[in-house]
PDB file of C-alpha atoms in Angstrom:
ATOM      1  CA  MET A   1     -30.489  -7.588 -15.996  1.00 97.00           C
ATOM      2  CA  ASP A   2     -32.632  -6.140 -18.352  1.00 98.00           C
ATOM      3  CA  LEU A   3     -30.646  -2.439 -19.015  1.00 98.00           C
ATOM      4  CA  VAL A   4     -32.736   0.107 -21.047  1.00 98.00           C
ATOM      5  CA  CYS A   5     -31.641   2.904 -23.136  1.00 96.00           C
ATOM      6  CA  SER A   6     -32.433   6.136 -25.700  1.00 93.00           C
ATOM      7  CA  THR A   7     -30.604   7.514 -27.684  1.00 92.00           C
ATOM      8  CA  ASP A   8     -30.942   9.311 -31.834  1.00 91.00           C
ATOM      9  CA  ASN A   9     -27.935   8.750 -34.461  1.00 92.00           C
ATOM     10  CA  ASN A  10     -26.371  12.136 -32.606  1.00 91.00           C
ATOM     11  CA  TYR A  11     -25.446   9.670 -29.317  1.00 93.00           C
ATOM     12  CA  VAL A  12     -24.794   6.624 -30.487  1.00 95.00           C
ATOM     13  CA  GLN A  13     -21.272   7.094 -29.445  1.00 96.00           C
ATOM     14  CA  HIS A  14     -22.208   7.887 -26.035  1.00 96.00           C
ATOM     15  CA  CYS A  15     -24.195   4.800 -25.102  1.00 97.00           C
ATOM     16  CA  CYS A  16     -21.354   2.849 -26.480  1.00 97.00           C
ATOM     17  CA  CYS A  17     -19.467   4.074 -24.489  1.00 97.00           C
ATOM     18  CA  MET A  18     -21.924   3.677 -21.110  1.00 98.00           C
ATOM     19  CA  LEU A  19     -22.720  -0.362 -22.466  1.00 98.00           C
ATOM     20  CA  VAL A  20     -19.027  -0.911 -22.138  1.00 98.00           C
ATOM     21  CA  SER A  21     -18.661   0.238 -19.199  1.00 98.00           C
ATOM     22  CA  PHE A  22     -21.234  -1.908 -17.772  1.00 98.00           C
ATOM     23  CA  PHE A  23     -20.446  -5.072 -19.376  1.00 98.00           C
ATOM     24  CA  GLU A  24     -17.226  -4.284 -18.686  1.00 97.00           C
ATOM     25  CA  ASN A  25     -18.290  -4.449 -14.533  1.00 98.00           C
ATOM     26  CA  ASN A  26     -21.420  -6.604 -15.007  1.00 97.00           C
ATOM     27  CA  LYS A  27     -19.394  -9.704 -16.538  1.00 93.00           C
ATOM     28  CA  GLU A  28     -21.520 -12.410 -14.194  1.00 90.00           C
ATOM     29  CA  GLY A  29     -24.473 -13.965 -16.150  1.00 89.00           C
ATOM     30  CA  ARG A  30     -26.230 -12.962 -19.958  1.00 93.00           C
ATOM     31  CA  HIS A  31     -27.231  -9.288 -19.698  1.00 97.00           C
ATOM     32  CA  SER A  32     -29.655  -8.028 -22.434  1.00 98.00           C
ATOM     33  CA  VAL A  33     -29.968  -4.402 -23.587  1.00 98.00           C
ATOM     34  CA  HIS A  34     -33.195  -2.970 -25.055  1.00 98.00           C
ATOM     35  CA  VAL A  35     -32.519   0.191 -26.975  1.00 97.00           C
ATOM     36  CA  LEU A  36     -35.161   3.011 -27.720  1.00 95.00           C
ATOM     37  CA  SER A  37     -35.379   5.112 -30.718  1.00 92.00           C
ATOM     38  CA  GLU A  38     -37.289   6.509 -33.890  1.00 86.00           C
ATOM     39  CA  GLY A  39     -34.423   4.824 -36.102  1.00 86.00           C
ATOM     40  CA  LEU A  40     -31.194   4.538 -35.868  1.00 92.00           C
ATOM     41  CA  GLU A  41     -28.885   4.494 -39.489  1.00 93.00           C
ATOM     42  CA  PRO A  42     -27.762   0.781 -40.366  1.00 95.00           C
ATOM     43  CA  ASN A  43     -23.717   1.012 -39.564  1.00 95.00           C
ATOM     44  CA  LEU A  44     -24.809   3.579 -36.310  1.00 95.00           C
ATOM     45  CA  LEU A  45     -26.856   0.766 -34.844  1.00 96.00           C
ATOM     46  CA  ASN A  46     -24.600  -2.282 -35.981  1.00 96.00           C
ATOM     47  CA  GLN A  47     -22.137  -0.003 -33.668  1.00 96.00           C
ATOM     48  CA  ILE A  48     -24.405  -0.761 -30.285  1.00 97.00           C
ATOM     49  CA  LYS A  49     -25.451  -4.380 -31.709  1.00 97.00           C
ATOM     50  CA  ASP A  50     -21.943  -5.252 -32.145  1.00 96.00           C
ATOM     51  CA  ILE A  51     -20.640  -4.269 -28.609  1.00 96.00           C
ATOM     52  CA  VAL A  52     -23.414  -6.079 -27.145  1.00 97.00           C
ATOM     53  CA  THR A  53     -23.172  -9.138 -28.958  1.00 96.00           C
ATOM     54  CA  SER A  54     -19.277  -9.245 -28.678  1.00 96.00           C
ATOM     55  CA  TYR A  55     -19.879  -9.188 -24.813  1.00 96.00           C
ATOM     56  CA  ASP A  56     -21.751 -11.962 -24.978  1.00 96.00           C
ATOM     57  CA  GLY A  57     -25.211 -10.124 -24.215  1.00 97.00           C
ATOM     58  CA  CYS A  58     -28.595 -10.436 -25.649  1.00 97.00           C
ATOM     59  CA  PHE A  59     -29.807  -6.818 -28.519  1.00 97.00           C
ATOM     60  CA  PHE A  60     -32.975  -6.109 -28.191  1.00 97.00           C
ATOM     61  CA  TYR A  61     -34.161  -2.509 -30.643  1.00 96.00           C
ATOM     62  CA  TYR A  62     -37.782  -0.515 -30.866  1.00 95.00           C
ATOM     63  CA  MET A  63     -38.622   1.900 -33.174  1.00 90.00           C
ATOM     64  CA  VAL A  64     -40.531   4.623 -31.011  1.00 86.00           C
ATOM     65  CA  ASP A  65     -43.436   5.839 -33.409  1.00 76.00           C
ATOM     66  CA  SER A  66     -42.545   9.556 -33.510  1.00 66.00           C
ATOM     67  CA  ASN A  67     -46.551  10.535 -33.636  1.00 64.00           C
ATOM     68  CA  CYS A  68     -46.850   9.533 -30.285  1.00 62.00           C
ATOM     69  CA  LEU A  69     -44.307  12.141 -29.323  1.00 57.00           C
ATOM     70  CA  LYS A  70     -45.462  15.089 -31.331  1.00 55.00           C
ATOM     71  CA  CYS A  71     -46.842  16.429 -27.891  1.00 53.00           C
ATOM     72  CA  CYS A  72     -43.991  16.139 -26.254  1.00 52.00           C
ATOM     73  CA  PRO A  73     -42.266  20.011 -25.374  1.00 52.00           C
ATOM     74  CA  ILE A  74     -38.710  20.516 -26.568  1.00 51.00           C
ATOM     75  CA  LYS A  75     -36.941  24.169 -26.883  1.00 47.00           C
ATOM     76  CA  ALA A  76     -34.721  24.504 -29.339  1.00 44.00           C
ATOM     77  CA  THR A  77     -32.258  26.083 -26.559  1.00 45.00           C
ATOM     78  CA  ASP A  78     -32.854  22.730 -24.813  1.00 44.00           C
ATOM     79  CA  HIS A  79     -29.850  20.397 -24.300  1.00 48.00           C
ATOM     80  CA  LEU A  80     -31.644  17.365 -24.758  1.00 54.00           C
ATOM     81  CA  SER A  81     -33.732  16.045 -27.700  1.00 55.00           C
ATOM     82  CA  ILE A  82     -36.756  14.254 -28.159  1.00 59.00           C
ATOM     83  CA  ALA A  83     -35.182  10.828 -26.759  1.00 62.00           C
ATOM     84  CA  THR A  84     -35.858  11.695 -23.535  1.00 67.00           C
ATOM     85  CA  TYR A  85     -39.762  11.208 -23.648  1.00 74.00           C
ATOM     86  CA  TYR A  86     -39.287   7.571 -24.623  1.00 85.00           C
ATOM     87  CA  ARG A  87     -38.528   6.251 -20.956  1.00 88.00           C
ATOM     88  CA  LEU A  88     -42.225   7.358 -20.893  1.00 91.00           C
ATOM     89  CA  LEU A  89     -42.895   4.124 -23.543  1.00 91.00           C
ATOM     90  CA  ILE A  90     -40.712   1.419 -21.554  1.00 95.00           C
ATOM     91  CA  ALA A  91     -43.644  -0.676 -20.640  1.00 95.00           C
ATOM     92  CA  ASP A  92     -45.627  -0.757 -23.624  1.00 92.00           C
ATOM     93  CA  LEU A  93     -42.523  -1.274 -26.271  1.00 94.00           C
ATOM     94  CA  LEU A  94     -41.103  -4.046 -23.970  1.00 96.00           C
ATOM     95  CA  PRO A  95     -42.173  -7.596 -23.528  1.00 96.00           C
ATOM     96  CA  HIS A  96     -45.139  -8.032 -20.433  1.00 94.00           C
ATOM     97  CA  GLU A  97     -42.748 -11.126 -19.238  1.00 96.00           C
ATOM     98  CA  ILE A  98     -40.340  -8.381 -18.263  1.00 97.00           C
ATOM     99  CA  LYS A  99     -40.992  -7.535 -14.852  1.00 96.00           C
ATOM    100  CA  ARG A 100     -38.092  -4.622 -14.055  1.00 97.00           C
ATOM    101  CA  VAL A 101     -35.513  -2.933 -16.028  1.00 98.00           C
ATOM    102  CA  LEU A 102     -32.950  -0.793 -15.446  1.00 98.00           C
ATOM    103  CA  TYR A 103     -33.355   2.686 -17.429  1.00 98.00           C
ATOM    104  CA  LEU A 104     -29.597   4.212 -17.634  1.00 98.00           C
ATOM    105  CA  ASP A 105     -29.171   7.741 -20.020  1.00 96.00           C
ATOM    106  CA  CYS A 106     -26.140   7.506 -22.646  1.00 95.00           C
ATOM    107  CA  ASP A 107     -24.049  10.111 -20.656  1.00 96.00           C
ATOM    108  CA  ILE A 108     -23.132   7.855 -17.952  1.00 97.00           C
ATOM    109  CA  VAL A 109     -20.407   5.602 -16.973  1.00 98.00           C
ATOM    110  CA  VAL A 110     -21.025   2.709 -14.670  1.00 98.00           C
ATOM    111  CA  ASP A 111     -17.590   1.802 -12.981  1.00 97.00           C
ATOM    112  CA  VAL A 112     -19.059  -1.505 -10.435  1.00 98.00           C
ATOM    113  CA  PRO A 113     -21.125  -4.074 -10.938  1.00 97.00           C
ATOM    114  CA  LEU A 114     -24.819  -3.375 -10.382  1.00 98.00           C
ATOM    115  CA  LYS A 115     -25.929  -6.368  -8.829  1.00 97.00           C
ATOM    116  CA  GLU A 116     -26.880  -5.055  -5.432  1.00 97.00           C
ATOM    117  CA  LEU A 117     -28.982  -1.810  -7.480  1.00 98.00           C
ATOM    118  CA  TRP A 118     -30.454  -4.531  -9.948  1.00 98.00           C
ATOM    119  CA  ASN A 119     -31.623  -7.005  -6.664  1.00 97.00           C
ATOM    120  CA  THR A 120     -33.599  -3.859  -4.412  1.00 97.00           C
ATOM    121  CA  SER A 121     -37.095  -4.261  -3.230  1.00 97.00           C
ATOM    122  CA  LEU A 122     -39.527  -2.338  -5.413  1.00 97.00           C
ATOM    123  CA  THR A 123     -42.608  -3.992  -3.616  1.00 94.00           C
ATOM    124  CA  GLU A 124     -45.148  -0.973  -3.589  1.00 92.00           C
ATOM    125  CA  TYR A 125     -42.865   1.100  -5.247  1.00 98.00           C
ATOM    126  CA  ALA A 126     -42.840   2.388  -9.497  1.00 98.00           C
ATOM    127  CA  LEU A 127     -39.308   3.134  -9.291  1.00 98.00           C
ATOM    128  CA  ALA A 128     -35.963   3.595  -7.171  1.00 98.00           C
ATOM    129  CA  ALA A 129     -33.846   6.295  -7.876  1.00 98.00           C
ATOM    130  CA  VAL A 130     -31.050   8.940  -6.556  1.00 97.00           C
ATOM    131  CA  GLU A 131     -32.761  12.537  -5.373  1.00 94.00           C
ATOM    132  CA  GLU A 132     -31.601  15.263  -6.647  1.00 89.00           C
ATOM    133  CA  LEU A 133     -30.406  16.765  -3.452  1.00 83.00           C
ATOM    134  CA  GLY A 134     -30.987  19.600  -3.306  1.00 74.00           C
ATOM    135  CA  SER A 135     -30.057  20.517  -7.000  1.00 70.00           C
ATOM    136  CA  SER A 136     -32.926  20.832  -8.541  1.00 74.00           C
ATOM    137  CA  ALA A 137     -34.998  24.160 -10.048  1.00 75.00           C
ATOM    138  CA  PRO A 138     -36.375  25.940  -6.857  1.00 78.00           C
ATOM    139  CA  ASP A 139     -39.861  26.197  -7.812  1.00 87.00           C
ATOM    140  CA  VAL A 140     -39.922  22.455  -8.786  1.00 88.00           C
ATOM    141  CA  TYR A 141     -42.051  21.663  -5.419  1.00 91.00           C
ATOM    142  CA  GLU A 142     -44.391  24.364  -6.096  1.00 91.00           C
ATOM    143  CA  ARG A 143     -44.800  23.639  -9.635  1.00 91.00           C
ATOM    144  CA  LEU A 144     -45.779  20.329 -10.109  1.00 91.00           C
ATOM    145  CA  GLY A 145     -47.584  20.608  -6.395  1.00 90.00           C
ATOM    146  CA  TYR A 146     -46.032  18.269  -3.903  1.00 91.00           C
ATOM    147  CA  ASP A 147     -44.563  18.828  -0.887  1.00 92.00           C
ATOM    148  CA  ALA A 148     -41.272  19.010  -0.630  1.00 91.00           C
ATOM    149  CA  LYS A 149     -40.349  16.195   1.688  1.00 92.00           C
ATOM    150  CA  TYR A 150     -41.125  13.617  -0.822  1.00 94.00           C
ATOM    151  CA  GLY A 151     -37.717  14.914  -2.813  1.00 93.00           C
ATOM    152  CA  TYR A 152     -37.339  15.150  -6.052  1.00 95.00           C
ATOM    153  CA  PHE A 153     -35.283  12.202  -7.910  1.00 96.00           C
ATOM    154  CA  ASN A 154     -33.327  12.534 -10.984  1.00 95.00           C
ATOM    155  CA  ALA A 155     -34.507  10.351 -14.205  1.00 95.00           C
ATOM    156  CA  GLY A 156     -30.969   9.467 -15.590  1.00 95.00           C
ATOM    157  CA  VAL A 157     -30.926   6.356 -13.155  1.00 98.00           C
ATOM    158  CA  LEU A 158     -33.669   4.403 -12.579  1.00 98.00           C
ATOM    159  CA  LEU A 159     -34.735   1.047 -11.556  1.00 98.00           C
ATOM    160  CA  VAL A 160     -38.432   0.575 -12.838  1.00 98.00           C
ATOM    161  CA  ASN A 161     -40.713  -1.865 -11.535  1.00 98.00           C
ATOM    162  CA  LEU A 162     -42.295  -2.887 -15.501  1.00 97.00           C
ATOM    163  CA  GLU A 163     -45.160  -4.578 -13.561  1.00 96.00           C
ATOM    164  CA  TYR A 164     -46.310  -1.233 -11.208  1.00 97.00           C
ATOM    165  CA  TRP A 165     -46.249   0.582 -14.574  1.00 97.00           C
ATOM    166  CA  ARG A 166     -48.420  -1.966 -16.254  1.00 97.00           C
ATOM    167  CA  GLU A 167     -50.829  -2.448 -13.797  1.00 96.00           C
ATOM    168  CA  LYS A 168     -51.057   1.735 -12.908  1.00 96.00           C
ATOM    169  CA  GLY A 169     -51.865   2.159 -16.581  1.00 96.00           C
ATOM    170  CA  LEU A 170     -48.818   5.185 -16.030  1.00 96.00           C
ATOM    171  CA  THR A 171     -48.040   5.118 -19.606  1.00 92.00           C
ATOM    172  CA  GLU A 172     -51.394   7.245 -20.409  1.00 92.00           C
ATOM    173  CA  LEU A 173     -51.291   8.865 -17.468  1.00 92.00           C
ATOM    174  CA  PHE A 174     -48.040  10.254 -18.213  1.00 90.00           C
ATOM    175  CA  PHE A 175     -49.430  11.680 -21.464  1.00 86.00           C
ATOM    176  CA  ARG A 176     -52.193  13.281 -20.074  1.00 89.00           C
ATOM    177  CA  TYR A 177     -50.484  14.832 -17.756  1.00 88.00           C
ATOM    178  CA  MET A 178     -48.025  15.969 -20.607  1.00 84.00           C
ATOM    179  CA  SER A 179     -50.949  17.419 -22.525  1.00 80.00           C
ATOM    180  CA  LEU A 180     -52.473  19.185 -19.177  1.00 83.00           C
ATOM    181  CA  HIS A 181     -49.735  20.707 -17.976  1.00 79.00           C
ATOM    182  CA  SER A 182     -46.814  21.235 -20.462  1.00 76.00           C
ATOM    183  CA  ASP A 183     -46.643  24.682 -19.349  1.00 77.00           C
ATOM    184  CA  LYS A 184     -45.508  23.554 -16.146  1.00 78.00           C
ATOM    185  CA  LEU A 185     -42.404  21.173 -17.719  1.00 78.00           C
ATOM    186  CA  LYS A 186     -38.888  22.695 -17.284  1.00 81.00           C
ATOM    187  CA  ALA A 187     -37.481  19.039 -17.093  1.00 71.00           C
ATOM    188  CA  HIS A 188     -39.269  17.388 -19.432  1.00 77.00           C
ATOM    189  CA  ASP A 189     -40.032  13.994 -18.648  1.00 87.00           C
ATOM    190  CA  GLN A 190     -38.412  13.991 -15.355  1.00 90.00           C
ATOM    191  CA  ASP A 191     -40.761  16.340 -14.295  1.00 91.00           C
ATOM    192  CA  ILE A 192     -44.295  13.990 -15.267  1.00 91.00           C
ATOM    193  CA  LEU A 193     -42.063  11.274 -13.302  1.00 96.00           C
ATOM    194  CA  ASN A 194     -42.196  13.430 -10.316  1.00 95.00           C
ATOM    195  CA  ALA A 195     -44.655  14.585 -10.604  1.00 93.00           C
ATOM    196  CA  LEU A 196     -46.688  11.653 -10.890  1.00 96.00           C
ATOM    197  CA  LEU A 197     -44.094   9.286  -9.244  1.00 97.00           C
ATOM    198  CA  TYR A 198     -42.778  11.257  -6.072  1.00 96.00           C
ATOM    199  CA  ASP A 199     -44.560   9.120  -3.702  1.00 96.00           C
ATOM    200  CA  LYS A 200     -43.702   6.148  -5.255  1.00 97.00           C
ATOM    201  CA  CYS A 201     -40.088   6.465  -5.745  1.00 98.00           C
ATOM    202  CA  LEU A 202     -37.847   4.352  -3.373  1.00 98.00           C
ATOM    203  CA  HIS A 203     -34.592   6.771  -3.149  1.00 97.00           C
ATOM    204  CA  VAL A 204     -31.113   4.916  -3.527  1.00 97.00           C
ATOM    205  CA  SER A 205     -28.069   5.911  -2.126  1.00 96.00           C
ATOM    206  CA  PRO A 206     -26.905   8.401  -4.186  1.00 96.00           C
ATOM    207  CA  LYS A 207     -23.712   6.360  -5.464  1.00 97.00           C
ATOM    208  CA  TRP A 208     -25.969   5.331  -8.054  1.00 98.00           C
ATOM    209  CA  ASN A 209     -26.143   8.000  -9.441  1.00 98.00           C
ATOM    210  CA  VAL A 210     -23.155  10.947  -9.497  1.00 97.00           C
ATOM    211  CA  GLU A 211     -24.501  13.576 -10.972  1.00 95.00           C
ATOM    212  CA  GLU A 212     -22.425  16.539 -12.202  1.00 92.00           C
ATOM    213  CA  ALA A 213     -23.984  19.114  -9.968  1.00 90.00           C
ATOM    214  CA  PHE A 214     -23.043  16.712  -7.079  1.00 92.00           C
ATOM    215  CA  TYR A 215     -19.562  18.371  -7.512  1.00 91.00           C
ATOM    216  CA  HIS A 216     -20.524  21.952  -7.073  1.00 89.00           C
ATOM    217  CA  TYR A 217     -19.462  24.101  -4.374  1.00 85.00           C
ATOM    218  CA  TYR A 218     -23.007  25.049  -3.267  1.00 83.00           C
ATOM    219  CA  MET A 219     -23.920  21.049  -3.268  1.00 86.00           C
ATOM    220  CA  ILE A 220     -20.529  20.233  -1.534  1.00 88.00           C
ATOM    221  CA  LYS A 221     -21.432  22.839   1.322  1.00 85.00           C
ATOM    222  CA  LYS A 222     -25.019  21.157   1.976  1.00 85.00           C
ATOM    223  CA  TRP A 223     -23.951  17.355   1.887  1.00 87.00           C
ATOM    224  CA  ARG A 224     -20.717  17.847   4.318  1.00 85.00           C
ATOM    225  CA  LYS A 225     -23.663  19.458   6.961  1.00 84.00           C
ATOM    226  CA  ARG A 226     -25.728  16.375   6.362  1.00 85.00           C
ATOM    227  CA  ASP A 227     -23.056  13.952   6.124  1.00 89.00           C
ATOM    228  CA  ARG A 228     -19.335  14.338   5.366  1.00 89.00           C
ATOM    229  CA  HIS A 229     -18.919  10.597   5.727  1.00 92.00           C
ATOM    230  CA  GLU A 230     -21.110   9.568   2.505  1.00 92.00           C
ATOM    231  CA  MET A 231     -20.156  12.661   0.721  1.00 91.00           C
ATOM    232  CA  ILE A 232     -16.447  12.307   0.282  1.00 93.00           C
ATOM    233  CA  SER A 233     -17.347   8.516  -0.409  1.00 94.00           C
ATOM    234  CA  VAL A 234     -19.502   8.832  -3.119  1.00 95.00           C
ATOM    235  CA  LEU A 235     -17.484  11.769  -4.179  1.00 95.00           C
ATOM    236  CA  PHE A 236     -13.871  10.202  -4.328  1.00 95.00           C
ATOM    237  CA  GLN A 237     -15.511   6.577  -5.811  1.00 95.00           C
ATOM    238  CA  PRO A 238     -18.577   7.408  -7.305  1.00 96.00           C
ATOM    239  CA  PHE A 239     -20.316   3.746  -8.736  1.00 98.00           C
ATOM    240  CA  ILE A 240     -22.195   5.397 -11.383  1.00 98.00           C
ATOM    241  CA  LEU A 241     -20.894   9.040 -13.076  1.00 98.00           C
ATOM    242  CA  HIS A 242     -23.648  10.921 -14.449  1.00 97.00           C
ATOM    243  CA  TYR A 243     -22.629  13.527 -16.871  1.00 96.00           C
ATOM    244  CA  SER A 244     -25.880  15.210 -16.583  1.00 89.00           C
ATOM    245  CA  TRP A 245     -24.770  18.838 -17.851  1.00 86.00           C
ATOM    246  CA  LYS A 246     -22.200  20.938 -19.764  1.00 86.00           C
ATOM    247  CA  PRO A 247     -19.934  21.019 -21.150  1.00 90.00           C
ATOM    248  CA  LYS A 248     -19.840  16.785 -21.673  1.00 94.00           C
ATOM    249  CA  PRO A 249     -16.338  14.576 -21.301  1.00 94.00           C
ATOM    250  CA  TRP A 250     -15.929  14.467 -25.184  1.00 94.00           C
ATOM    251  CA  GLU A 251     -16.077  18.292 -25.445  1.00 92.00           C
ATOM    252  CA  LYS A 252     -13.234  20.774 -25.469  1.00 87.00           C
ATOM    253  CA  LEU A 253     -13.881  23.368 -22.067  1.00 87.00           C
ATOM    254  CA  CYS A 254     -14.577  20.036 -20.339  1.00 91.00           C
ATOM    255  CA  ARG A 255     -13.234  20.018 -16.502  1.00 91.00           C
ATOM    256  CA  HIS A 256     -15.339  17.409 -14.795  1.00 93.00           C
ATOM    257  CA  PRO A 257     -12.922  15.982 -12.425  1.00 93.00           C
ATOM    258  CA  PHE A 258     -13.643  12.640 -13.456  1.00 96.00           C
ATOM    259  CA  ARG A 259     -13.897  12.961 -17.423  1.00 95.00           C
ATOM    260  CA  LEU A 260     -11.375  10.426 -17.520  1.00 96.00           C
ATOM    261  CA  LYS A 261     -13.478   7.681 -17.162  1.00 97.00           C
ATOM    262  CA  TYR A 262     -15.724   8.478 -20.354  1.00 97.00           C
ATOM    263  CA  PHE A 263     -12.637   7.709 -22.368  1.00 96.00           C
ATOM    264  CA  LYS A 264     -11.131   4.697 -19.834  1.00 96.00           C
ATOM    265  CA  TYR A 265     -14.484   2.697 -21.624  1.00 97.00           C
ATOM    266  CA  LEU A 266     -14.844   4.778 -24.942  1.00 96.00           C
ATOM    267  CA  ASN A 267     -11.073   3.254 -26.071  1.00 94.00           C
ATOM    268  CA  LYS A 268     -12.180  -0.396 -25.092  1.00 93.00           C
ATOM    269  CA  THR A 269     -14.531  -0.111 -27.986  1.00 90.00           C
ATOM    270  CA  ALA A 270     -12.475  -1.209 -30.942  1.00 85.00           C
ATOM    271  CA  ILE A 271     -14.430   2.168 -33.580  1.00 88.00           C
ATOM    272  CA  PHE A 272     -13.894   4.885 -30.793  1.00 88.00           C
ATOM    273  CA  ALA A 273     -10.445   3.819 -29.933  1.00 84.00           C
ATOM    274  CA  ASP A 274      -8.425   6.597 -31.147  1.00 84.00           C
ATOM    275  CA  LYS A 275     -10.492   9.388 -29.410  1.00 87.00           C
ATOM    276  CA  LYS A 276      -8.483   9.702 -26.998  1.00 87.00           C
ATOM    277  CA  LEU A 277      -7.200  13.037 -24.978  1.00 89.00           C
ATOM    278  CA  SER A 278      -4.048  14.869 -25.608  1.00 91.00           C
ATOM    279  CA  PHE A 279      -1.157  14.149 -22.900  1.00 94.00           C
ATOM    280  CA  ALA A 280      -1.754  17.506 -22.036  1.00 94.00           C
ATOM    281  CA  GLU A 281      -5.180  17.496 -21.422  1.00 94.00           C
ATOM    282  CA  ARG A 282      -5.020  14.241 -19.772  1.00 94.00           C
ATOM    283  CA  LEU A 283      -2.530  15.537 -17.013  1.00 95.00           C
ATOM    284  CA  LEU A 284      -4.528  18.624 -16.616  1.00 94.00           C
ATOM    285  CA  ALA A 285      -7.673  15.832 -15.850  1.00 94.00           C
ATOM    286  CA  HIS A 286      -5.033  14.199 -13.830  1.00 95.00           C
ATOM    287  CA  TYR A 287      -4.724  17.251 -11.666  1.00 93.00           C
ATOM    288  CA  ASP A 288      -8.134  18.135 -11.632  1.00 92.00           C
ATOM    289  CA  LYS A 289      -9.416  14.889 -10.089  1.00 93.00           C
ATOM    290  CA  TRP A 290      -6.260  15.053  -7.521  1.00 93.00           C
ATOM    291  CA  TYR A 291      -7.178  19.000  -6.485  1.00 90.00           C
ATOM    292  CA  LEU A 292     -10.739  18.644  -6.094  1.00 90.00           C
ATOM    293  CA  LYS A 293      -9.890  15.834  -3.445  1.00 91.00           C
ATOM    294  CA  MET A 294      -7.828  17.315  -1.777  1.00 91.00           C
ATOM    295  CA  LEU A 295      -9.973  20.568  -1.669  1.00 88.00           C
ATOM    296  CA  ILE A 296     -12.608  18.747  -0.835  1.00 88.00           C
ATOM    297  CA  ARG A 297     -10.877  17.185   2.322  1.00 88.00           C
ATOM    298  CA  LEU A 298      -9.870  20.541   3.935  1.00 85.00           C
ATOM    299  CA  GLY A 299     -13.008  22.361   3.344  1.00 80.00           C
ATOM    300  CA  VAL A 300     -12.033  25.245   1.195  1.00 77.00           C
ATOM    301  CA  LYS A 301     -13.141  26.360  -1.991  1.00 77.00           C
ATOM    302  CA  GLY A 302     -10.567  26.883  -4.981  1.00 71.00           C
ATOM    303  CA  HIS A 303     -10.589  24.452  -7.780  1.00 73.00           C
ATOM    304  CA  ARG A 304     -12.780  25.755 -10.831  1.00 69.00           C
ATOM    305  CA  PHE A 305     -15.339  23.101 -11.042  1.00 71.00           C
ATOM    306  CA  TYR A 306     -15.938  23.217  -7.619  1.00 65.00           C
ATOM    307  CA  LYS A 307     -16.498  27.081  -7.382  1.00 63.00           C
ATOM    308  CA  LEU A 308     -19.467  26.232  -9.453  1.00 57.00           C
ATOM    309  CA  GLU A 309     -22.869  28.030  -8.191  1.00 46.00           C
TER     310      GLU A 309
END
C-alpha cells in the first residue's frame, strides 16, 4: 500500500501514532509512506522515518512549496493548520507510476488490516470516502451548490484514484475553485473536494472512518432509525477511529469513549512510550466506553459524550 499523510512540527507525535497503528495491523507486504510537509525539524522528521523503517516500510518525504498555499483560507480561530490543504497536491507531488494512494489524517488510529479498503474498485470514481451521515454543516449543499442526494464525505480517510486526478487536471481545478469561491469554504479543502467531486466519490462503509460526531446523541438517533445493526457494529468495533474534533485524546478534557486506542498505539513507539494516562484516567476511560455501549444498546441518553448535541 501507498499511504499519504500531511503534518507539521506540532503534529509529529500524532502522525507517529497513526503510522504505528497502521503498521501494527498491516504486517503483510511492504508498505510505502509518503509524508507531505512545508518543512519539518530534522529530529522530528527522523522520528517519523525511524518508525516507518522499523516496520521495514519505505519512507518518502515531500516538501510543499508554501507559495502554492498563500491563497488557502485559514482563520486564527480554526482548529486546523494550513497542512490540511496539502492533500490537494497529492497528484502533482507523488511519482506518476503511483496509481492510487490511501490518505489518512494524523488524528486517526487504524485498528484492523486495510486490505479490503485498499482493494476497493475505483473505476469511474475519483476517490472513495465515508459520508458524514448528516453531521456536516446544515447549509453545505446550498453553499457548495449540489444536490443533497449525493451526500457530503469526510476527507480524513480517502482512497484516491491518482490516475483520475491527473487525467482530469484536478489540482488546477481545486485551486481555481478556491480562488473563485473562498467565501463559500467553511471546511477548507474538504469543501473543495466535495464541491468538485460529489458525484465522483464512492461512499464506503462508515467503519472506515468513524468520526467523533458519530458518537453524539443526535447522530446515533438518526442512525438507529436507518440501520441499528450497522450503527452498533461500527460504533462498538470501529475499523478506523477519527478523533475529528476537540478535545483530542491527548488533551485533558477528552471524554471520547475510545480514547485509550490512541495511547495503545502511541505507547508502542519508543520515543513516546512515556506519555501515559494516569490510573484514574484509564479507569474513567474504561468506564466511559462500557457505559456508552450500554446506553446505546438501550437507546437511552445519559453519557456526557452521548449528550452532546
